[in-house]
Amino acid sequence: MSLHSAVNPRYAVLFDPVRIGPVIAPNRFYQVPHASGMTNALPHVRARFREIKAEGGWGVVCTGAVSIHPSSDDAPLPFATLWDENDVRSHALTVDAVHRHGSLAGIELWHGGASVMNRASRLAPLSPSGVPWMATHVGFMGNQRPRAMDERDIGRLLEWQAEGARKARRAGFDIIYVYAGMGYLPYEFLLPEYNRRTDAYGGSIENRVRLVRQLIEVTREAAGGNAAVALRISLEELRGRPGRHAESEAHEVVTLLADLPDLWDVKMDSSPTDCAPSRFAPEASHEPVIDFVKRLTSRPVVGVGRFTSPDTMVSQIRRGVLDLIGGARASIADPFLPHKIREGREQDIRECIGCNICISSWHDGVPVRCTQNPTAGEEWRRDWHPERVARAASDASVLVVGGGPSGLECALTLGRRGYAVTLADSAREFGGRLRFETRLPGLATWGRVRDWRLSQLAQLSNVTLYPGNELDDEQILELEHTHVVVATGARWSRMLYSAMEVPIAELDVPGVYTPDDVAAGATLEAPVVVFDFDNYYLGGALAEHLAAVGGPVSYVTPAGHASAWTIMTNEQPQVHRALARAHVALHTLSRVHAFDGATATVRNQFTDVETRLPCRSLLIVGLRRPNDALYHALAARGDDLKSAHIASVTCIGDASAPGAIVHAVHSGHRYARALDMPEAELYRRDLPISDVAARIYAAEP
Ligand code: ADP
Ligand code: SF4
């Protein structure tokens, strides 16, 4: 049976080629530009990361944002550059890798304008009218305000874009972007809040769109008819503004530029709405903003929306919303998504859960990590392929104790390698922490971490599952597996927190609870105080949940925001809105100091000023400790292990070091990859390409 004949006719439309200006995309799967955290410092890591998506069937694979000039410098965030010939060679590695699989390579040329602080280049940021982006969160704050561009600056910008496009051609790219989105420079010209100019570039919508038009024109000229010119544009704000000649300013912009670009790549305006977390936005959440574009242009339109369902994709095309199915997260979670649909294996798609750990990696300044796909970012450095694993190097059998995210991933990868695997869990259902957490508001989609692994495990005859089996060291010795993996997770503690920002002494008095107690069904008498110094999603989600089932709930955190770390995952604005909707009282910069069963004494983190909150139940979401007693019990029985022919006992996931689900999955995968492999290097270290003595020859703007 040929591959093509396996395509479900319902999904065949997804495999139509699409003409984009002078080039042809082999199918409708389009990996839109997305951040990878892989700068030009990691050229091989980056090339392999993008290559795998082409190998998995994405017909177009793009870079993330690539700076065209040192006046667009986002350091220390991990941005890519196209400033000199080293950069050309660096990107050419990616282009060649993508081309090897017959896909098109796109490059997102980028100027950040007033939204970058030029911390490294020390040039004054550029902007239409000197209006700065004054972010409220410290991660994005800067002390450098932009200057207003004069006409000479505009001329230079056009030349940088043209030169960027020429370099992009030399690197071999097929699609070259003009990027007018997400608060970056051309976008700033579109919006009157940033653009207060009184010359030909400001005022009317025709004037505000002029720069974008000129950027497209110079890019087209530089592309010389060999590469397509794509316009990436954010339409959320513009769509909200009534137009003078049309329904909205977004309609006016699209009408004015209509067929000028070869491709419209349409999106939202800010990361939290553009890369919306599944907790607060469903699949295809962009549609109400971008649904009109196709009616106003004859050029193909690509857009995103965390598409993982082929039915949703087909519906987008049939209903005339999109021509190309954009994927960023979907392509990270499953680079082989297109091939799986093509081969009639839709059920094998490793669906993105919308947790946004991937985008947090960019905020952290490191290569992309993914909760669902532990191989993301590891394709080159560890030589991990998302679909292929090395065959088992022995006939060893492995017992995995604990079927949470790490145990499930470990058993699955070991099973794929061909080992005889037994996976046991004391609970009647697998999933570990997900069993409870997916019942909290907005978190059901995260259950895909468990469901996908269980569905894949069901296809492996060499893996046996034993739910409802609590194992102790004696039983494990009797089972005589060659290797034992302990994936028994972690437990929340009742630790409080000091002004030094470290957990201190347990508060073991009646009325104090942990998330494990709530998971076990404890009923918390109101009023409840949730004290969160874990700072990720769980404290906020539990406060929301408890307010819904019993209220009133107060939420106390030493951080400046609720669920403070979720700024990294684009969830934080919505967490605050959700807590407000649930009438949860917020106490930031505060820590619970004492609790007597009726009152929680809260101290300001900086001043120690005390507030007393009525409290019958105190829920502490703070420190998790490894549940590693089983591991230590086994490790202490050296001679017995030998007699039972157990060659190794290893602790993975939260039982080794508690963390987010992404780390547990990675830990399970890492163990399974390494078993019976000769002592391997930790990972390969990438180095920038520096063939040419690098200097930047550009007039100081
Ligand atoms: P991780 O995130 O590391 O996978 P979890 O806490 O999500 O950790 O999952 C740990 C799993 O281990 C839970 O499902 C728990 O029921 C199971 N478990 C803990 N101790 C034992 C044990 N002694 N025998 C079998 N299963 C266990
Ligand atoms: Fe999806 Fe989460 Fe993976 Fe990002 S990290 S691609 S949101 S599963």
XYZ file of C-alpha atoms and ligand atoms in Angstrom:
736
model
C 0.000 0.000 0.000
C 1.474 3.334 -0.998
C 1.611 6.000 1.661
C -0.739 8.203 -0.274
C -3.406 5.557 -0.544
C -3.478 5.377 3.257
C -4.544 9.010 3.570
C -7.990 9.221 4.963
C -9.949 10.929 2.137
C -11.330 13.313 4.758
C -7.816 14.658 5.276
C -6.530 14.462 1.698
C -7.019 18.207 1.240
C -4.255 18.784 3.802
C -1.782 17.298 1.358
C -2.558 19.573 -1.573
C 0.434 21.592 -2.757
C -0.011 25.362 -2.404
C 1.653 27.976 -4.584
C 3.254 30.807 -2.613
C 4.485 33.368 -5.147
C 7.383 31.798 -7.036
C 7.598 28.688 -4.824
C 5.313 25.762 -4.114
C 4.684 24.350 -0.663
C 4.376 20.562 -1.014
C 1.419 20.426 1.381
C -0.577 22.642 3.731
C 1.445 21.946 6.875
C 3.308 25.135 7.578
C 5.620 25.508 10.541
C 5.262 29.230 11.114
C 8.165 31.197 12.550
C 8.490 30.448 16.247
C 11.067 31.048 18.931
C 13.379 28.149 19.582
C 15.879 29.641 22.002
C 18.520 28.509 19.526
C 20.538 31.484 18.464
C 23.378 31.590 15.956
C 25.451 30.330 18.878
C 23.839 26.901 18.369
C 23.729 26.482 14.580
C 23.710 22.668 14.496
C 21.208 22.339 17.321
C 18.991 24.734 15.407
C 19.407 23.111 11.997
C 18.588 19.645 13.313
C 15.607 20.921 15.313
C 14.110 22.431 12.172
C 15.165 19.524 9.968
C 13.244 16.998 12.023
C 10.036 18.899 11.300
C 10.714 18.780 7.580
C 11.425 15.076 7.934
C 8.107 14.719 9.760
C 6.254 16.212 6.813
C 5.921 19.940 7.488
C 5.931 21.369 3.967
C 7.308 24.714 5.088
C 9.683 25.171 7.995
C 10.590 28.663 9.166
C 13.159 30.168 11.484
C 12.206 32.238 14.504
C 12.749 36.004 14.499
C 16.076 36.918 12.895
C 17.451 40.375 13.598
C 18.443 42.376 10.523
C 20.615 44.887 12.341
C 22.304 45.440 15.739
C 19.712 48.128 16.480
C 17.352 45.166 16.935
C 19.058 43.456 19.843
C 17.001 41.502 22.363
C 19.890 40.273 24.516
C 19.872 38.458 26.876
C 16.863 36.788 25.266
C 17.972 34.228 22.698
C 17.448 35.911 19.329
C 19.010 35.002 15.992
C 20.902 37.378 13.718
C 21.606 37.866 10.029
C 24.229 40.541 10.273
C 27.275 39.094 8.520
C 28.550 36.199 6.437
C 28.981 33.939 9.455
C 25.287 34.366 10.056
C 24.547 33.521 6.432
C 26.488 30.265 6.788
C 24.873 29.540 10.100
C 21.368 29.825 8.623
C 22.402 27.969 5.468
C 22.848 24.880 7.650
C 19.154 25.076 8.510
C 18.112 25.717 4.919
C 20.093 22.742 3.627
C 18.685 20.527 6.367
C 15.099 21.527 5.552
C 15.661 21.150 1.809
C 16.974 17.609 2.286
C 13.376 16.574 2.930
C 11.782 18.517 0.085
C 10.328 21.254 2.285
C 10.575 25.001 1.851
C 12.621 27.092 4.259
C 11.317 30.462 5.450
C 13.101 33.202 7.359
C 11.438 35.761 9.591
C 13.458 38.941 9.189
C 12.851 41.060 12.228
C 13.360 44.498 13.672
C 12.189 44.870 17.241
C 11.948 48.674 17.315
C 10.979 50.057 20.709
C 10.292 46.627 22.175
C 13.980 45.705 22.335
C 16.354 47.410 24.720
C 19.584 46.951 22.717
C 21.288 45.943 25.931
C 24.296 44.498 24.118
C 24.650 46.764 21.074
C 23.960 49.892 23.174
C 22.340 51.642 20.243
C 19.280 53.717 20.974
C 16.223 51.623 20.075
C 14.266 52.892 17.079
C 10.598 53.789 17.017
C 8.120 55.765 14.951
C 7.672 58.546 17.522
C 9.804 57.812 20.589
C 6.967 56.025 22.384
C 8.469 53.263 24.545
C 7.081 49.875 25.491
C 7.014 50.188 29.272
C 6.514 46.618 30.386
C 5.280 45.957 33.890
C 7.082 42.683 34.350
C 10.708 42.844 35.310
C 11.685 40.201 32.755
C 10.805 42.616 29.984
C 11.662 45.916 31.594
C 14.514 48.019 30.365
C 15.884 51.442 31.077
C 16.605 52.447 27.518
C 13.919 54.500 25.806
C 13.701 54.651 22.020
C 14.306 57.611 19.824
C 12.001 58.743 17.029
C 13.124 57.774 13.537
C 13.652 60.475 10.942
C 13.375 59.891 7.212
C 17.012 58.902 6.980
C 16.400 56.190 9.582
C 13.451 54.920 7.590
C 15.674 54.751 4.517
C 18.245 52.792 6.498
C 15.651 50.411 7.852
C 14.489 49.648 4.315
C 18.094 49.038 3.304
C 18.663 46.702 6.285
C 15.570 44.747 5.317
C 16.727 44.575 1.680
C 20.209 43.517 2.744
C 18.657 40.964 5.093
C 16.657 39.600 2.182
C 19.784 39.397 -0.003
C 21.602 37.528 2.726
C 18.579 35.274 3.181
C 18.740 34.443 -0.511
C 22.443 33.671 -0.221
C 21.590 31.298 2.609
C 19.031 29.686 0.295
C 15.699 30.616 1.906
C 12.554 30.182 -0.194
C 10.268 32.469 1.789
C 11.365 35.797 3.243
C 9.302 37.599 5.812
C 8.365 41.145 6.568
C 7.379 41.010 10.206
C 4.767 43.549 11.316
C 3.599 41.885 14.476
C 3.772 41.597 18.252
C 4.837 45.154 19.106
C 7.867 45.144 16.772
C 8.914 48.111 14.657
C 6.669 47.852 11.560
C 3.735 47.018 13.865
C 4.471 50.180 15.839
C 3.952 52.164 12.642
C 0.492 50.618 12.254
C -0.887 51.706 15.621
C -1.548 55.358 16.518
C -0.495 54.795 20.158
C 3.077 54.259 18.955
C 2.873 56.242 15.747
C 2.237 59.921 16.357
C 3.999 61.092 13.243
C 2.691 63.926 11.167
C 4.642 63.035 8.001
C 3.769 60.579 5.245
C 4.167 57.654 7.699
C 1.654 58.799 10.330
C -1.981 59.801 10.668
C -4.294 58.059 8.199
C -4.292 54.290 7.889
C -2.885 54.706 4.355
C 0.102 56.537 5.862
C 0.559 54.145 8.789
C 0.668 51.201 6.415
C 3.245 52.887 4.150
C 6.309 51.468 5.897
C 4.994 47.901 5.719
C 4.251 48.404 2.020
C 7.779 49.673 1.388
C 9.301 46.819 3.387
C 7.405 44.346 1.216
C 8.558 46.155 -1.935
C 12.237 46.213 -1.032
C 12.090 42.594 0.074
C 10.507 41.580 -3.197
C 13.159 43.393 -5.188
C 15.955 41.785 -3.160
C 14.330 38.358 -3.494
C 14.698 38.764 -7.245
C 11.734 36.566 -8.115
C 13.363 33.516 -6.542
C 11.841 33.628 -3.102
C 8.345 34.402 -1.890
C 7.672 37.433 0.280
C 5.496 36.771 3.304
C 3.878 39.365 5.514
C 3.412 38.382 9.125
C 1.029 40.735 10.824
C -0.805 41.000 14.143
C -4.443 41.910 13.657
C -5.986 41.750 17.119
C -5.724 45.443 18.017
C -6.499 46.628 14.494
C -9.569 44.419 14.332
C -10.867 46.060 17.493
C -10.760 49.528 15.906
C -13.559 50.643 13.602
C -12.227 51.670 10.182
C -13.190 54.737 8.170
C -13.818 52.791 4.965
C -14.352 49.270 6.274
C -15.507 47.279 9.271
C -12.198 47.648 11.116
C -8.700 49.000 10.633
C -7.578 45.404 10.191
C -9.896 45.140 7.180
C -8.443 48.382 5.852
C -4.832 47.232 6.229
C -5.529 43.940 4.486
C -7.436 45.721 1.711
C -4.608 48.217 1.207
C -1.956 45.515 0.943
C -4.207 42.786 -0.496
C -2.071 40.992 -3.100
C 1.226 42.729 -2.432
C 2.719 39.952 -0.283
C 2.836 36.414 -1.666
C 1.542 35.079 1.636
C -0.356 36.452 4.602
C 0.737 35.039 7.947
C -1.832 36.359 10.396
C -1.704 36.308 14.153
C -2.543 37.963 17.453
C -0.737 40.873 19.075
C 0.704 39.653 22.348
C 2.257 36.405 23.391
C -0.508 35.509 25.914
C -3.197 35.686 23.209
C -1.041 34.566 20.284
C 0.490 31.587 22.061
C -2.518 31.161 24.328
C -2.282 28.515 27.049
C -4.825 25.701 26.915
C -5.928 26.553 30.446
C -7.651 29.610 29.086
C -8.078 29.229 25.312
C -9.324 26.391 23.104
C -7.861 25.159 19.813
C -8.393 27.649 16.921
C -8.749 30.614 19.269
C -7.414 33.063 16.646
C -10.253 32.508 14.242
C -12.566 35.348 15.357
C -9.747 37.834 14.706
C -8.325 36.531 11.436
C -11.329 34.901 9.770
C -11.889 37.751 7.288
C -8.433 37.930 5.704
C -8.969 35.357 2.997
C -11.946 37.282 1.657
C -9.788 40.348 0.969
C -6.771 38.801 -0.744
C -6.186 36.224 -3.422
C -2.894 35.261 -1.774
C -2.695 32.212 0.489
C -3.251 32.756 4.191
C -1.593 30.897 7.042
C -2.535 31.136 10.695
C -2.151 29.216 13.914
C -4.327 28.115 16.804
C -2.639 25.154 18.502
C -4.123 22.904 15.838
C -3.687 19.248 16.663
C -6.906 17.785 15.313
C -6.931 17.028 11.571
C -10.692 17.609 11.567
C -10.208 21.152 12.853
C -7.504 21.696 10.224
C -9.747 20.514 7.413
C -12.574 22.639 8.740
C -10.329 25.743 8.654
C -9.654 25.094 4.974
C -13.160 24.062 3.951
C -14.692 27.088 5.645
C -12.243 29.429 3.911
C -10.463 30.624 7.050
C -6.949 29.442 6.136
C -5.101 27.942 3.168
C -2.156 26.661 5.154
C -2.295 25.136 8.613
C 0.209 26.948 10.741
C 1.876 25.045 13.513
C 4.338 26.195 16.124
C 3.537 24.258 19.298
C 1.843 21.456 17.395
C 5.071 21.008 15.431
C 7.199 21.024 18.572
C 5.049 18.481 20.383
C 4.908 16.271 17.302
C 7.270 17.034 14.434
C 5.772 13.998 12.662
C 2.176 15.184 12.867
C 1.808 15.549 9.068
C 3.242 12.104 8.341
C 1.008 10.525 10.944
C -2.062 12.001 9.285
C -0.752 10.980 5.880
C -0.230 7.434 7.050
C -3.676 7.200 8.625
C -2.173 7.187 12.116
C -3.983 10.227 13.514
C -4.369 8.445 16.828
C -0.574 8.410 17.171
C -0.256 12.218 17.110
C 1.470 13.394 20.265
C -0.866 16.293 20.832
C 0.405 19.509 22.306
C -1.123 20.083 25.738
C -0.892 23.881 25.566
C 1.211 24.194 28.715
C 3.625 26.693 27.091
C 6.738 25.260 28.667
C 8.189 25.712 25.167
C 7.782 29.467 25.302
C 9.115 29.526 28.854
C 12.347 28.109 27.437
C 12.743 31.213 25.318
C 12.100 33.411 28.338
C 14.714 31.354 30.168
C 17.143 31.884 27.274
C 17.650 28.190 26.541
C 16.821 25.823 23.670
C 13.203 24.815 23.490
C 11.873 22.187 25.889
C 8.541 20.448 25.520
C 6.418 18.607 28.062
C 5.028 16.167 25.500
C 8.115 15.743 23.343
C 11.238 15.168 25.424
C 13.365 15.050 22.272
C 12.645 18.699 21.406
C 15.921 20.604 21.503
C 17.830 17.335 21.934
C 17.818 16.235 18.291
C 21.444 17.209 17.687
C 22.946 17.581 21.133
C 21.871 14.135 22.324
C 21.044 12.656 18.921
C 17.466 11.954 19.989
C 14.961 11.386 17.209
C 11.296 11.839 18.122
C 10.215 8.630 16.365
C 13.257 6.379 16.395
C 15.095 4.748 19.294
C 18.037 2.380 19.408
C 17.122 -1.302 19.704
C 17.597 -2.873 23.130
C 21.213 -3.830 23.606
C 20.433 -6.767 25.919
C 17.550 -9.045 26.839
C 17.249 -7.369 30.224
C 13.843 -6.934 31.789
C 12.917 -3.698 33.499
C 10.481 -3.003 36.296
C 9.244 0.591 36.429
C 7.559 1.416 39.729
C 5.233 4.391 39.433
C 3.163 5.330 36.391
C 3.184 9.122 36.534
C 4.620 11.198 33.687
C 8.183 9.954 34.203
C 7.318 6.286 34.703
C 4.958 6.265 31.712
C 7.525 7.914 29.442
C 10.261 5.614 30.687
C 8.189 2.467 30.145
C 7.096 3.612 26.699
C 10.588 4.397 25.472
C 12.017 1.202 26.967
C 9.173 -0.712 25.368
C 9.883 0.849 22.002
C 13.478 -0.183 22.334
C 12.253 -3.743 22.777
C 12.867 -4.428 26.450
C 10.501 -6.580 28.459
C 8.946 -3.931 30.688
C 6.644 -4.121 33.660
C 4.997 -0.890 34.786
C 3.287 -0.955 38.175
C 1.421 1.713 40.087
C -0.247 1.551 43.468
C -3.193 3.536 42.129
C -5.937 1.936 40.067
C -5.289 4.456 37.292
C -2.007 5.550 35.804
C -1.061 9.199 35.511
C 0.471 10.077 38.880
C -0.052 13.734 39.665
C -2.151 14.153 36.536
C -4.896 12.002 38.025
C -5.847 14.889 40.261
C -4.402 17.939 38.559
C -6.319 17.413 35.322
C -9.545 17.773 37.319
C -8.642 21.354 38.239
C -10.023 24.312 36.241
C -8.580 24.440 32.724
C -6.136 21.585 33.161
C -8.021 18.728 31.475
C -5.980 19.054 28.263
C -2.824 18.241 30.188
C -4.238 14.730 30.537
C -2.871 14.125 27.040
C 0.509 13.485 28.693
C -0.996 10.372 30.273
C -3.550 9.436 27.614
C -1.137 9.524 24.692
C 1.397 7.370 26.535
C -1.216 4.861 27.627
C -2.560 4.603 24.074
C 0.954 4.026 22.739
C 1.753 1.501 25.462
C -1.365 -0.430 24.513
C 0.282 -1.126 21.135
C 3.335 -2.766 22.717
C 3.078 -6.430 23.590
C 6.373 -6.374 25.504
C 5.092 -3.949 28.157
C 2.831 -5.224 30.913
C 0.822 -2.823 33.025
C -0.058 -3.499 36.633
C -2.286 -0.767 38.032
C -3.406 -1.136 41.649
C -0.103 -2.727 42.712
C 1.763 -1.100 45.551
C 5.247 -2.570 45.611
C 7.723 -2.670 48.476
C 11.370 -3.681 48.405
C 10.623 -7.308 49.340
C 8.206 -7.786 46.479
C 10.558 -6.135 44.053
C 13.383 -8.472 45.062
C 11.129 -11.433 44.414
C 10.248 -10.228 40.917
C 13.884 -10.495 39.821
C 13.912 -7.975 37.004
C 17.324 -7.007 35.658
C 16.763 -3.308 36.284
C 14.457 -1.464 38.628
C 13.381 2.097 37.962
C 11.773 3.963 40.824
C 9.396 6.667 39.587
C 7.356 7.112 42.726
C 6.950 10.866 42.481
C 6.979 13.481 45.193
C 4.828 14.699 48.050
C 3.922 18.219 49.013
C 5.154 19.252 52.444
C 3.690 21.522 55.125
C 6.801 23.684 55.127
C 6.484 27.400 55.685
C 8.797 29.974 54.134
C 11.219 32.527 55.544
C 12.183 36.084 54.697
C 15.415 34.547 53.341
C 13.318 32.856 50.638
C 13.978 29.315 51.843
C 11.499 26.787 53.206
C 11.605 26.492 56.997
C 10.046 24.184 59.598
C 6.915 22.118 58.960
C 3.641 23.464 60.280
C 2.103 20.231 61.484
C -1.094 21.348 63.204
C -4.747 20.474 62.498
C -6.284 22.442 59.665
C -3.094 22.552 57.570
C -3.341 20.818 54.211
C -1.245 20.134 51.130
C -2.329 19.577 47.521
C -1.946 15.825 48.171
C -4.656 16.077 50.839
C -6.990 17.854 48.419
C -6.182 15.198 45.806
C -7.046 12.497 48.359
C -10.473 14.082 48.853
C -10.016 16.167 52.017
C -12.777 18.697 52.564
C -11.363 22.075 53.516
C -13.496 24.097 55.876
C -13.890 27.747 54.776
C -12.499 30.323 55.005
C -9.436 28.908 53.248
C -6.027 30.505 52.869
C -3.874 29.185 50.031
C -0.215 29.948 50.692
C 1.722 29.550 47.454
C 5.481 29.764 47.280
C 5.756 27.109 44.586
C 4.804 29.926 42.192
C 3.816 27.752 39.228
C 0.266 26.814 38.202
C -0.954 24.615 41.044
C -1.466 27.198 43.805
C -3.523 29.447 41.545
C -5.501 26.544 40.074
C -6.278 25.195 43.557
C -7.394 28.614 44.797
C -9.724 28.856 41.813
C -11.018 25.338 42.432
C -11.573 25.825 46.175
C -13.359 29.122 45.614
C -15.686 27.329 43.204
C -16.471 24.484 45.607
C -16.623 26.290 48.944
C -15.081 29.793 49.204
C -14.214 32.274 50.542
C -10.554 31.862 49.605
C -7.560 34.118 50.159
C -4.379 33.581 48.187
C -1.069 34.562 49.779
C 2.258 34.611 47.981
C 5.665 36.122 48.680
C 5.900 36.930 44.964
C 4.597 40.084 43.325
C 1.967 38.229 41.302
C -0.240 35.203 41.679
C 1.374 32.092 40.169
C 4.381 34.314 39.530
C 6.331 31.904 37.325
C 3.427 31.647 34.899
C 4.615 34.908 33.349
C 7.004 32.524 31.602
C 4.169 30.438 30.155
C 1.872 33.313 29.100
C -0.671 32.256 31.728
C -0.238 34.975 34.299
C -2.649 37.640 33.012
C -5.373 35.019 32.781
C -4.539 33.552 36.198
C -5.201 36.965 37.720
C -8.447 37.307 35.798
C -9.553 33.827 36.848
C -8.820 34.513 40.532
C -10.689 37.806 40.328
C -13.683 36.079 38.706
C -13.637 33.512 41.513
C -13.506 36.348 44.134
C -10.227 35.086 45.548
C -8.624 37.792 47.734
C -5.024 38.337 46.678
C -2.175 39.029 49.129
C 1.109 39.421 47.281
C 4.589 40.082 48.757
C 3.385 38.200 51.812
C 4.099 34.981 53.628
C 2.066 33.024 56.132
C 3.903 33.269 59.419
C 1.572 31.452 61.806
C -1.780 29.683 61.953
C -3.871 28.866 65.049
C -6.864 27.115 63.520
C -8.927 30.303 63.219
C -6.516 32.951 61.962
C -3.566 32.971 59.624
C -0.953 35.585 60.465
C 0.557 36.968 57.296
C 3.714 39.066 57.161
C 4.813 41.403 54.435
C 7.884 39.915 52.819
C 9.888 43.145 53.030
C 8.490 45.070 56.003
C 7.225 42.246 58.254
C 4.039 44.254 58.837
C 1.406 41.742 59.967
C -2.102 41.140 58.651
C -4.486 38.635 60.199
C -6.737 36.663 57.872
C -9.712 34.573 59.029
C -8.724 30.993 58.221
C -10.111 27.575 59.168
C -8.002 25.716 56.594
C -4.510 26.577 55.457
C -3.433 24.986 52.167
C 0.326 25.197 51.653
C 1.515 24.884 48.070
C 5.220 25.165 48.671
C 7.945 22.591 48.801
C 7.686 19.139 47.230
C 9.889 16.411 48.559
C 10.907 13.263 46.704
C 8.886 10.187 47.574
C 12.064 8.127 47.526
C 11.724 5.826 50.529
C 11.349 2.809 48.235
C 14.481 3.744 46.345
C 16.518 4.066 49.540
C 15.098 0.824 50.926
C 16.217 -1.000 47.774
C 19.568 0.739 47.567
C 20.321 -0.371 51.122
C 19.954 -4.059 50.182
C 23.101 -4.459 48.120
C 23.631 -8.197 48.702
C 19.948 -9.047 48.324
C 19.880 -7.201 45.010
C 22.779 -9.304 43.799
C 21.093 -12.549 44.820
C 17.908 -11.398 43.064
C 19.982 -10.697 39.907
C 19.000 -7.040 39.990
C 21.784 -5.189 38.230
C 20.646 -1.625 38.919
C 18.152 0.471 40.821
C 17.606 4.003 39.543
C 15.433 6.826 40.742
C 13.870 9.075 38.077
C 11.445 11.982 37.767
C 10.018 13.657 40.829
C 11.251 10.833 43.054
C 14.752 11.948 42.143
C 14.248 15.726 42.031
C 10.737 17.205 42.132
C 9.917 19.564 39.303
C 7.494 20.424 36.550
C 6.019 17.639 34.422
C 8.382 18.539 31.573
C 11.353 17.547 33.720
C 9.773 14.280 34.846
C 9.071 13.239 31.251
C 12.584 14.162 30.178
C 14.075 12.230 33.071
C 12.099 9.097 32.165
C 13.090 9.401 28.541
C 16.745 9.950 29.375
C 16.909 6.810 31.463
C 15.293 4.745 28.736
C 17.613 6.061 26.018
C 20.721 5.441 28.096
C 20.008 1.890 29.247
C 22.747 -0.498 28.125
C 24.386 2.214 26.094
C 28.124 2.537 26.546
C 29.049 5.420 28.801
C 27.847 8.266 26.614
C 28.774 11.895 26.687
C 26.139 14.018 28.412
C 25.576 15.947 25.212
C 27.414 17.458 22.307
C 28.329 21.074 22.690
C 27.540 23.314 19.747
C 29.701 26.223 18.666
C 28.945 29.259 16.527
C 30.171 29.408 12.958
C 32.972 31.928 12.769
C 34.779 31.391 9.484
C 34.888 35.077 8.786
C 36.538 37.655 11.015
C 33.308 39.151 12.252
C 32.826 42.881 12.277
C 29.697 44.814 11.767
C 30.135 47.380 9.014
C 27.189 49.654 9.388
C 26.785 53.330 9.896
C 25.760 54.130 13.438
C 22.047 54.802 13.242
P 6.495 11.800 38.238
O 6.061 13.173 37.882
O 7.933 11.695 38.615
O 6.102 10.794 37.208
P 4.133 11.343 39.956
O 3.986 11.755 41.374
O 3.289 12.029 38.947
O 5.698 11.427 39.588
O 3.819 9.794 39.849
C 4.327 8.870 40.772
C 3.447 7.605 40.744
O 4.084 6.596 41.516
C 2.069 7.788 41.337
O 1.104 7.397 40.390
C 2.041 6.851 42.560
O 0.759 6.235 42.716
C 3.086 5.813 42.189
N 3.727 5.143 43.331
C 4.310 5.729 44.400
N 4.828 4.792 45.242
C 4.565 3.577 44.669
C 4.863 2.224 45.029
N 5.538 1.923 46.142
N 4.437 1.219 44.208
C 3.780 1.515 43.053
N 3.479 2.784 42.674
C 3.861 3.806 43.460
Fe 2.746 22.087 23.577
Fe 3.586 22.271 26.079
Fe 5.098 21.093 24.197
Fe 4.753 23.713 24.152
S 5.774 22.546 25.752
S 4.629 22.323 22.427
S 2.660 23.895 24.847
S 3.143 20.395 24.961
